[in-house]
Coordinates of C-alpha atoms in Angstrom, one line a residue:
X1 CA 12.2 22.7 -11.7
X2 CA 11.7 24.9 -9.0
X3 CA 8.1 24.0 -8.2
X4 CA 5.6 22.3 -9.7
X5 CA 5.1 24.5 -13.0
X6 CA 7.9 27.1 -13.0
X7 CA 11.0 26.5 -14.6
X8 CA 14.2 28.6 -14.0
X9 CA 13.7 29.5 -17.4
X10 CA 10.4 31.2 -16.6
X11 CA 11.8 33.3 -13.2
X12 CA 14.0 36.4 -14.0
X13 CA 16.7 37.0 -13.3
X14 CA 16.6 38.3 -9.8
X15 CA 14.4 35.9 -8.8
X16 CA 16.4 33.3 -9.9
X17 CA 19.3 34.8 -8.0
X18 CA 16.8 35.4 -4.9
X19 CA 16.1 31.6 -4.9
X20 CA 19.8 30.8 -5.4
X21 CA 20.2 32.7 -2.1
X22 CA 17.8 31.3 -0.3
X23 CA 18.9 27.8 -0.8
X24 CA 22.5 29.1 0.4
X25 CA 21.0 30.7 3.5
X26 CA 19.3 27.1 4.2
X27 CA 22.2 25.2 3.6
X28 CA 25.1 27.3 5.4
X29 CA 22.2 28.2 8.4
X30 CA 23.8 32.2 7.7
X31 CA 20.5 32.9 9.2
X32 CA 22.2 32.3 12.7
X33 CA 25.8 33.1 12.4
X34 CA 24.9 37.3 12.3
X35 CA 22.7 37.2 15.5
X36 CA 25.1 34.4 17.1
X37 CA 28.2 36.6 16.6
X38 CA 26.9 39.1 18.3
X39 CA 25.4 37.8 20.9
X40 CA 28.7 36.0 22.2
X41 CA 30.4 39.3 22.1
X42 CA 30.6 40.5 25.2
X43 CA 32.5 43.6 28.1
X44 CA 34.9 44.6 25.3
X45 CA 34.3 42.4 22.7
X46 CA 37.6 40.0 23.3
X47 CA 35.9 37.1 25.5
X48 CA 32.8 35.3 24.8
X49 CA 33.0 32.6 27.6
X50 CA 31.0 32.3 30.9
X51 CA 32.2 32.2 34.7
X52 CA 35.5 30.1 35.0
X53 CA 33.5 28.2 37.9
X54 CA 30.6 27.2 35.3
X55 CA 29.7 23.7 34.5
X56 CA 27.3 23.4 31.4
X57 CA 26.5 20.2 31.2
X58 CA 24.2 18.4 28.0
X59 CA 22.4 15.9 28.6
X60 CA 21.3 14.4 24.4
X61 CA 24.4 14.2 21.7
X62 CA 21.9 15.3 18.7
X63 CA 21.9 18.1 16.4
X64 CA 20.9 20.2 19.4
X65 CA 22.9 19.1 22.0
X66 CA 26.3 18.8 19.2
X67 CA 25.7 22.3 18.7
X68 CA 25.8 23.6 22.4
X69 CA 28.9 21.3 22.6
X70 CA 30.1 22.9 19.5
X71 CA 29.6 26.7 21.1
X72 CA 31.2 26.0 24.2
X73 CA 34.1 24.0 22.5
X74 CA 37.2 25.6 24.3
X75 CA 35.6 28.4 25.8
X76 CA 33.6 26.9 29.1
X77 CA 33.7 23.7 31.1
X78 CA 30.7 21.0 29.6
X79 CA 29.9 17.7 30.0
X80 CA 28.2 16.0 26.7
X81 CA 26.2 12.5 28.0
X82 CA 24.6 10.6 25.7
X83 CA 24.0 6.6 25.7
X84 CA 25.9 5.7 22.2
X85 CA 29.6 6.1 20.9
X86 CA 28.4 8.4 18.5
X87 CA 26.6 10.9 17.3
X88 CA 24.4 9.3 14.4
X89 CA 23.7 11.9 11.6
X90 CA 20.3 10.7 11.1
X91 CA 19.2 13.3 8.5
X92 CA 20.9 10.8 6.2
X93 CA 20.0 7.3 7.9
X94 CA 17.8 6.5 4.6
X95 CA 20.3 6.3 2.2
X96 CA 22.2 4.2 4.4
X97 CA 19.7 1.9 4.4
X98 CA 20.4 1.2 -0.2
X99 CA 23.8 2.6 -0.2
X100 CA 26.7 0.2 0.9
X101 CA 29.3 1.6 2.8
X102 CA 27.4 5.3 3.3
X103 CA 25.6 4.0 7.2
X104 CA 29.8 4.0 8.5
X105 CA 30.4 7.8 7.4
X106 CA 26.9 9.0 9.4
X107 CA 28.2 8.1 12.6
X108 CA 30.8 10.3 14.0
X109 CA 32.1 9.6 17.3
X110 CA 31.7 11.6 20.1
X111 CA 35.3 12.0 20.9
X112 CA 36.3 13.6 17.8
X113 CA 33.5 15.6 18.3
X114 CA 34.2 16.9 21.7
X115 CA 37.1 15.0 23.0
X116 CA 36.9 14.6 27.0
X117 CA 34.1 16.6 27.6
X118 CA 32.0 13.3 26.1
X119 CA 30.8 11.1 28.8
X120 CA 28.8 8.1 28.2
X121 CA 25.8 7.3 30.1
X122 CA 22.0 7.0 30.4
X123 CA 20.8 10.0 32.9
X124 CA 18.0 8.5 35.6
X125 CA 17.4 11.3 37.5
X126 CA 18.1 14.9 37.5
X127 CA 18.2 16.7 41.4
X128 CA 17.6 20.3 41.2
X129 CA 18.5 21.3 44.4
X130 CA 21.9 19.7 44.3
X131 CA 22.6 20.1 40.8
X132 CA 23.3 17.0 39.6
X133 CA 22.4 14.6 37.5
X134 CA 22.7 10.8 38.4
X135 CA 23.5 7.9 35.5
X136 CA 22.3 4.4 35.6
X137 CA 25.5 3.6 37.6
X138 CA 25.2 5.8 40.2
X139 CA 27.2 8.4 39.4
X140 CA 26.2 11.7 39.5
X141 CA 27.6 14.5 37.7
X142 CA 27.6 18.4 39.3
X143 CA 26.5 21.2 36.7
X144 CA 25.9 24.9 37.2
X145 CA 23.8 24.7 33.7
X146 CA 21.8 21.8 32.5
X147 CA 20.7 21.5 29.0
X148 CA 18.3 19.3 28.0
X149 CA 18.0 18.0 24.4
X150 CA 17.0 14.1 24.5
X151 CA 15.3 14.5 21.2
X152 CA 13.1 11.5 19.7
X153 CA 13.4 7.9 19.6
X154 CA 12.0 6.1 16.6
X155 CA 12.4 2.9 15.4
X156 CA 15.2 1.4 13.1
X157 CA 15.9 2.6 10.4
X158 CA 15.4 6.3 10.8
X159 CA 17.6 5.5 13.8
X160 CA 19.3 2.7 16.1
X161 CA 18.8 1.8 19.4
X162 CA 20.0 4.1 22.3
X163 CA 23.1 2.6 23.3
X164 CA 24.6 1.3 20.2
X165 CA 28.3 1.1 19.5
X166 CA 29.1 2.6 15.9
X167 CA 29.8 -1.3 14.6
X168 CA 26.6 -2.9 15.6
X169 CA 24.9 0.2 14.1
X170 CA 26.4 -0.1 10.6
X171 CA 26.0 -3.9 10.5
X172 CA 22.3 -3.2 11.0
X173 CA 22.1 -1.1 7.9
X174 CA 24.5 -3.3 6.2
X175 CA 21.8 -5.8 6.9
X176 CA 19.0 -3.7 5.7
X177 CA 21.0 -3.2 2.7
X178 CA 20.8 -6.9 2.0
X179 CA 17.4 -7.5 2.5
X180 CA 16.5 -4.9 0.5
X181 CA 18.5 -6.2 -2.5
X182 CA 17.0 -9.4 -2.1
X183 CA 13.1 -8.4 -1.4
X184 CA 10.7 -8.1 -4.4
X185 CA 8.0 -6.9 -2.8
X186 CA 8.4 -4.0 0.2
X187 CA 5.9 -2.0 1.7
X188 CA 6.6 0.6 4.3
X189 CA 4.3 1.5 7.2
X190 CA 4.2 5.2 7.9
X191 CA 3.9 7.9 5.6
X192 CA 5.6 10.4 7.9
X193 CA 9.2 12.1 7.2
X194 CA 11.0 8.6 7.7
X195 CA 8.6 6.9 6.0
X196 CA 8.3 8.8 3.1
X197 CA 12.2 10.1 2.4
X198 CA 12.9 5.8 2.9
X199 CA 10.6 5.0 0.3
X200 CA 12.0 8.0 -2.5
X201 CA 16.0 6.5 -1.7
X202 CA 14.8 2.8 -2.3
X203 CA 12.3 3.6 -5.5
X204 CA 15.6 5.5 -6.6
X205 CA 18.0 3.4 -5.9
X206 CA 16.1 -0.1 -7.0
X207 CA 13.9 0.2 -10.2
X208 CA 12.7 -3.9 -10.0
X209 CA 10.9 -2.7 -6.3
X210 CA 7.7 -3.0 -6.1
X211 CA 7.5 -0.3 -3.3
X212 CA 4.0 -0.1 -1.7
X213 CA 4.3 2.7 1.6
X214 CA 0.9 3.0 3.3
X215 CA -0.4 6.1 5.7
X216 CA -3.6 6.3 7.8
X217 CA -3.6 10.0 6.8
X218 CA -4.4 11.5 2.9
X219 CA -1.6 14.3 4.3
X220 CA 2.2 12.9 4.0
X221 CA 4.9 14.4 6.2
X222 CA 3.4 17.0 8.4
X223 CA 0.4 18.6 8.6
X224 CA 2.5 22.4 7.9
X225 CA 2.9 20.8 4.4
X226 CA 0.9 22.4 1.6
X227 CA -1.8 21.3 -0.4
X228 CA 0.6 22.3 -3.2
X229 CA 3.9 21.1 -2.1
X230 CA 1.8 17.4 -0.9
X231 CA 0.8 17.4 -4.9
X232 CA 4.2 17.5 -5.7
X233 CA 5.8 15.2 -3.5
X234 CA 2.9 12.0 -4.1
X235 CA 3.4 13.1 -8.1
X236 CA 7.4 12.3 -7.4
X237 CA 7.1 9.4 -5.4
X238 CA 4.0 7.8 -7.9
X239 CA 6.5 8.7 -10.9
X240 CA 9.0 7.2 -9.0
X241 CA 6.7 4.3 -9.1
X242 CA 5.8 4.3 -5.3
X243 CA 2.3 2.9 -4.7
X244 CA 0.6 4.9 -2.1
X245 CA -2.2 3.4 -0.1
X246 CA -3.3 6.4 1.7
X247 CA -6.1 6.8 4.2
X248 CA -6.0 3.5 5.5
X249 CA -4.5 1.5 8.7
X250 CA -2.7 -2.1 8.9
X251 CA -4.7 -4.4 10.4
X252 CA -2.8 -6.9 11.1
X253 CA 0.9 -5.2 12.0
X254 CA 1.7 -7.8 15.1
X255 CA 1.5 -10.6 12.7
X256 CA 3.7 -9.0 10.4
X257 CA 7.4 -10.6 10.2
X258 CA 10.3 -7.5 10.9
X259 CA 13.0 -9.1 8.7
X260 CA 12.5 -10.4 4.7
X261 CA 11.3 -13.7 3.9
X262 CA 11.3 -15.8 1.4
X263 CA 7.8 -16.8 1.1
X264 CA 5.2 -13.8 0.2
X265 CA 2.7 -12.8 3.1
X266 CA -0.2 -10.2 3.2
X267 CA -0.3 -6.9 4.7
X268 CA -3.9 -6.1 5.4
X269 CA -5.5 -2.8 6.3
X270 CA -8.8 -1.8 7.9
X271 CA -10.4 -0.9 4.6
X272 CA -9.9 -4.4 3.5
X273 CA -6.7 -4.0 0.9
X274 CA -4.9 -6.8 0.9
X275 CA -0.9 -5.9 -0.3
X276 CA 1.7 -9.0 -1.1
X277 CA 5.1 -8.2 0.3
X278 CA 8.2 -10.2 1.3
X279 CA 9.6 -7.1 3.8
X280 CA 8.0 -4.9 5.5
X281 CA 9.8 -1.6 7.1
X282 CA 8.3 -0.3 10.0
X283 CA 8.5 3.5 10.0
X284 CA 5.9 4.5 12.7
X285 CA 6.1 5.0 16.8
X286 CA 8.5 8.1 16.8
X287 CA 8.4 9.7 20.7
X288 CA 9.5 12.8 22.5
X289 CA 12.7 10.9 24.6
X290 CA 11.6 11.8 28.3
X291 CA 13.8 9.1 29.8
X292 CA 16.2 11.3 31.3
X293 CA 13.6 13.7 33.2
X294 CA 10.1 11.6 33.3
X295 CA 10.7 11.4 37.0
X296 CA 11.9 14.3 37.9
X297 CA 10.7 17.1 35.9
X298 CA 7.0 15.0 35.3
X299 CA 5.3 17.8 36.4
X300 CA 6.9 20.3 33.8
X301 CA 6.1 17.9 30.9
X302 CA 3.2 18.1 28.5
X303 CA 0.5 15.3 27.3
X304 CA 3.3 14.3 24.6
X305 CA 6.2 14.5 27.4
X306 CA 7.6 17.7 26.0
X307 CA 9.4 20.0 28.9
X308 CA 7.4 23.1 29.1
X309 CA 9.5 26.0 28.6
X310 CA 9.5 29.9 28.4
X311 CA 11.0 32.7 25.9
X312 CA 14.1 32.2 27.4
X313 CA 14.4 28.0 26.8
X314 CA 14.2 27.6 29.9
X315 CA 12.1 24.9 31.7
X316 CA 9.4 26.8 33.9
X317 CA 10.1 26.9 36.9
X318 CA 13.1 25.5 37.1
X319 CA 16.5 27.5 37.8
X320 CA 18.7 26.8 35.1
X321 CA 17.9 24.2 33.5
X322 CA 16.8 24.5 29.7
X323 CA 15.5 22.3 26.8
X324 CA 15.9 22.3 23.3
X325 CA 14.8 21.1 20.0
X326 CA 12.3 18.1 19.7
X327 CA 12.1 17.8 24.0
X328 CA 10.2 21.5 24.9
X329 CA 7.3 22.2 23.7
X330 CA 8.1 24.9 21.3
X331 CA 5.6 25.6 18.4
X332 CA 7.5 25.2 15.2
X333 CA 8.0 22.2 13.1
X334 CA 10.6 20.1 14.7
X335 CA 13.6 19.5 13.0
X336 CA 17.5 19.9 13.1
X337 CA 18.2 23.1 12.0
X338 CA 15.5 24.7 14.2
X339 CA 17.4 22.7 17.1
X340 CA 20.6 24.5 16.4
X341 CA 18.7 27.6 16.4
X342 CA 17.7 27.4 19.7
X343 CA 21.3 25.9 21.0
X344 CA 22.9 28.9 19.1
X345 CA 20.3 31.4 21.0
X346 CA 20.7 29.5 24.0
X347 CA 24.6 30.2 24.6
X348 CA 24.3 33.3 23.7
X349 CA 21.9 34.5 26.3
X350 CA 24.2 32.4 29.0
X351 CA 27.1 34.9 28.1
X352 CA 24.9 37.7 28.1
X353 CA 23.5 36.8 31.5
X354 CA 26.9 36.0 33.0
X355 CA 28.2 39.9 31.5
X356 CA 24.5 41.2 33.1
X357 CA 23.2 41.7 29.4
X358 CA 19.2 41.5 29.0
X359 CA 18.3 38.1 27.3
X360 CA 16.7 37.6 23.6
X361 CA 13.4 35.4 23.7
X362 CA 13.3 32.9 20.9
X363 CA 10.8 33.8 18.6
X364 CA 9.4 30.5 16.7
X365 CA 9.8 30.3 12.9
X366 CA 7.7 29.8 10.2
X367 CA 7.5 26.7 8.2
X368 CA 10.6 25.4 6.4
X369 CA 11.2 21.7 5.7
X370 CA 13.2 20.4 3.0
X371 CA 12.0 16.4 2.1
X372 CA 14.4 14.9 -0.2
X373 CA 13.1 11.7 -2.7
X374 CA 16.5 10.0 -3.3
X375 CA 19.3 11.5 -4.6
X376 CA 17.3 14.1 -7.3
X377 CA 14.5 14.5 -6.2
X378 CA 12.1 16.2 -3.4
X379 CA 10.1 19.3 -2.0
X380 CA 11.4 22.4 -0.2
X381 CA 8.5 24.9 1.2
X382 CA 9.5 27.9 2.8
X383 CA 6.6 29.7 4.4
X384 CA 4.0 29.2 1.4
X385 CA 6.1 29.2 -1.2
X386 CA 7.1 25.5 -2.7
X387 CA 10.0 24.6 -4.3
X388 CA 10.5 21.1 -6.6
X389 CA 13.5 18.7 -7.5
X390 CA 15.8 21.5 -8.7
X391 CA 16.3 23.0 -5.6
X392 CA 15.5 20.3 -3.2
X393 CA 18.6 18.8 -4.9
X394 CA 20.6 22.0 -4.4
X395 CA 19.8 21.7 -0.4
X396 CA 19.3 18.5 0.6
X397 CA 19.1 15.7 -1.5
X398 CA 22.7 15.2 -2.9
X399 CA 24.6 14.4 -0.1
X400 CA 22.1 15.3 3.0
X401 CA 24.3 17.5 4.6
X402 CA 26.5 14.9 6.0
X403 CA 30.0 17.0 4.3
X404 CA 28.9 20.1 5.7
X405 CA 28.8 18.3 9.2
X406 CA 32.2 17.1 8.6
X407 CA 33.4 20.6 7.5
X408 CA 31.6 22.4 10.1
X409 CA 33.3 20.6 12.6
X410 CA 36.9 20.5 10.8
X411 CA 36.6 16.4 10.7
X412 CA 38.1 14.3 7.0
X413 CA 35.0 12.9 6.0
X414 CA 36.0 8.9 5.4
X415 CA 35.0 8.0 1.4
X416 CA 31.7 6.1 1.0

C-alpha cells in the first residue's frame, strides 16, 4: 500500500504515475543533478574546476564528505581525512547486524573511493591563519579550502568505532549476528531511527524473537514525523510483533550486561515495568562529532556542538572554511541525502566564486525521511503526505541503497 488506507488500486492513474516519480526522484537524488550541472559550468562552459593552486581539503569520509570528494574527483587538488579505512555505508548497518555476510559489502574503502587523495588521520586542531590542519601525529596538512563534515558518532550497531579497520568492523557484526541467533529475548533501548529500523530487520528476519524496543518518548523517529505516518510505522512494527514500551525510561541501564547471556536478567524502567531479556542493544547516545574543531572553532559551535554557519555553508566568520550535513547547524532533518545536497551546492558555488559568479544560498528543505522495517516494510513522508510498505520498499527498504553507491561510484559490488 501506499499509505495507510490507499491502495494503488484506489489512485488514478496519474497519480499513481506521480508517486512512481517521486520515488525515482528520491532514489536517483535527480533533484540535484539539474541545479549541480549547471552550477559547475562555468567561462565557456568546457571547465568546471577551481584555481590549479587550490587545495580543498575534507576533513569527515561520510555521505557528505564522499560527495565533495566525489565532485572534485579529477578536477581539483583534495585531501579526504578520516580516522577508519573505510567509508562505512551506515544507512544499511541494520541489516548487517541479521544478515551474514551483508556488514563486508557496506564498507568500502577509501582508496577505491578516492585513491591518493585519502589520508588517514584524526584532525586535533584546525589554524586558520596558517591554513592547516594538524593530525594526532603532528602533521599538518596546508588547504586553501576546508570542509568540514565530521557527522555523528553513535554507538555500535548503527556504527563502529572511529578508527576501525574494515575486518574488525565486520567481525563485530558477525558477532552481533550470532548473538542475535542465539538470544530469545532482546529488547532495544532507543526508539530513534537506529533503534527503530534495528528492531523492523530483526522482527523480520527472526520470527521466534521476542523483540521488546523501549523509548522515553510516545513519538518514534523524529519529532518531523506525522501523527499519521507514527500510526503507521508502530501498526508495522506491533504486526511485526515488536513490543513497544513507550513513554518510559530504563532505570537501571549501567547494570545492564552489553553482550547476550545465557541466564535471563531484567530490564527495568522508571514506571516500574519489569521486561526479561537475555540481550540488550543499546541504540541511544548519538552526538554531533566536534572532535576535530571543539578547540578551535568552540566559539562558532552551538549548545549541541553544531558549527554555526551562513547561506553560503560557510562557518561565520571564518574565511573559507565550511560545514556540512549533521556538523552546522542547518534546520532540516538530518540525514544523508540532505548532506549531499549541501556538498553538491557547496562545489558549485567554489567554481562560481573562483570564475567571479554570485553564489546560491542553500535554502533548507522540507521534511523527507524514508524509515525502512526490514526488507518490506516501512514509512516514507514527504512534506505531509505519507506513504506505506509499497513504496517504502520501492526506495529504501530492498537493498538500502547500498548498489546505487556502488554504481554511483563505478565500484563491482562484492555478492552478499
Amino acid at each position: 500500500m501506499f499509505s495507510g488506507r490507499s491502495s494503488p488500486a484506489v489512485l488514478g492513474s496519474r497519480q499513481i504515475s506521480r508517486h512512481r516519480l517521486l520515488a525515482y526522484t528520491v532514489q536517483n537524488r535527480t533533484e540535484t543533478k539539474k541545479d549541480s550541472t549547471a552550477y559547475l559550468r562555468m567561462g565557456s562552459g568546457s571547465s568546471s574546476s577551481l584555481a590549479a593552486e587550490s587545495h580543498v581539503v575534507i576533513i569527515g569520509g561520510g555521505f557528505g564528505g564522499t560527495h565533495v570528494a566525489k565532485k572534485l574527483k579529477g578536477k581539483n587538488k583534495f585531501t579526504l581525512i578520516d580516522g577508519k579505512e573505510c567509508l562505512q555505508h551506515n544507512i544499511s548497518a541494520l541489516r548487517g547486524a541479521v544478515q551474514p555476510g551483508f556488514a563486508s559489502a557496506s564498507f568500502i574503502p577509501y582508496s577505491d573511493l578516492v585513491g591518493d587523495n585519502f589520508k588517514r588521520g584524526t584532525v586535533t586542531a584546525i589554524d586558520q591563519s596558517a591554513k592547516t590542519v594538524t593530525l594526532e601525529d603532528s602533521s599538518t596538512i596546508n588547504y586553501t579550502t576546508l570542509v568540514i563534515a565530521t557527522g555523528t558518532r553513535a554507538p555500535f550497531p548503527g556504527q563502529v568505532p572511529a578508527n576501525s579497520d574494515k575486518s574488525d568492523a565486520v567481525s563485530m557484526y558477525d558477532k552481533i549476528i550470532e548473538e542475535i541467533k542465539s538470544s530469545k529475548k532482546i529488547v532495544i533501548i532507543g526508539g530513534g531511527a537506529v533503534g527503530v529500523e534495528l528492531a523492523g530487520e530483526i522482527a523480520t528476519d527472526y520470527k521466534d524473537k521476542e523483540v521488546t524496543l523501549i523509548h522515553p518518548r510516545d513519538v518514534l523517529v523524529d519529532a518531523d514525523i506525522i501523527q499519521k505516518a507514527q500510526k503507521l510505522m508502530k501498526d508495522q512494527l506491533t504486526k511485526l510483533g515488536v513490543n513497544l514500551v513507550l513513554g518510559e525510561r530504563v532505570s537501571n541501564l549501567s547494570e545492564l550486561p552489553r553482550e547476550h547471556t545465557a541466564e535471563m536478567f531484567k530490564v527495568l524502567t522508571d514506571k516500574g515495568t519489569e521486561i526479561e531479556a537475555d540481550l540488550v542493544l543499546f541504540c541511544t547516545g548519538a552526538k554531533v562529532n566536534s572532535s576535530a574543531y571543539e578547540n578551535s572553532l568552540a566559539d562558532k559551535m552551538n549548545e549541541r556542538g553544531q558549527l554555526k554557519v551562513t547561506e553560503f555553508l560557510q562557518v561565520e566568520g571564518c574565511e573559507d572554511i565550511y560545514a556540512i550535513g549533521d556538523c552546522n547547524d542547518v534546520k532540516e532533518t538530518k540525514m544523508a541525502y540532505r548532506a549531499e545536497q549541501q556538498a553538491d551546492l557547496l562545489v558549485s558555488n567554489l567554481v562560481n566564486e573562483a570564475n567571479g559568479k554570485a553564489k546560491k544560498p542553500y535554502k533548507p528543505k522540507g521534511v523527507m525521511m524514508v524509515v525502512s522495517l526490514g526488507r518490506n516494510g516501512g514509512i516514507f513522508q514527504f512534506g505531509t503526505s505519507v506513504f506505506g510498505p509499497f513504496m517504502t520498499k520501492k526506495i529504501k527498504s530492498g537493498d538500502l541503497f547500498v548498489k546505487k553507491f556502488y554504481k554511483d561510484w563505478g565500484l563491482k559490488m562484492q555478492k552478499t
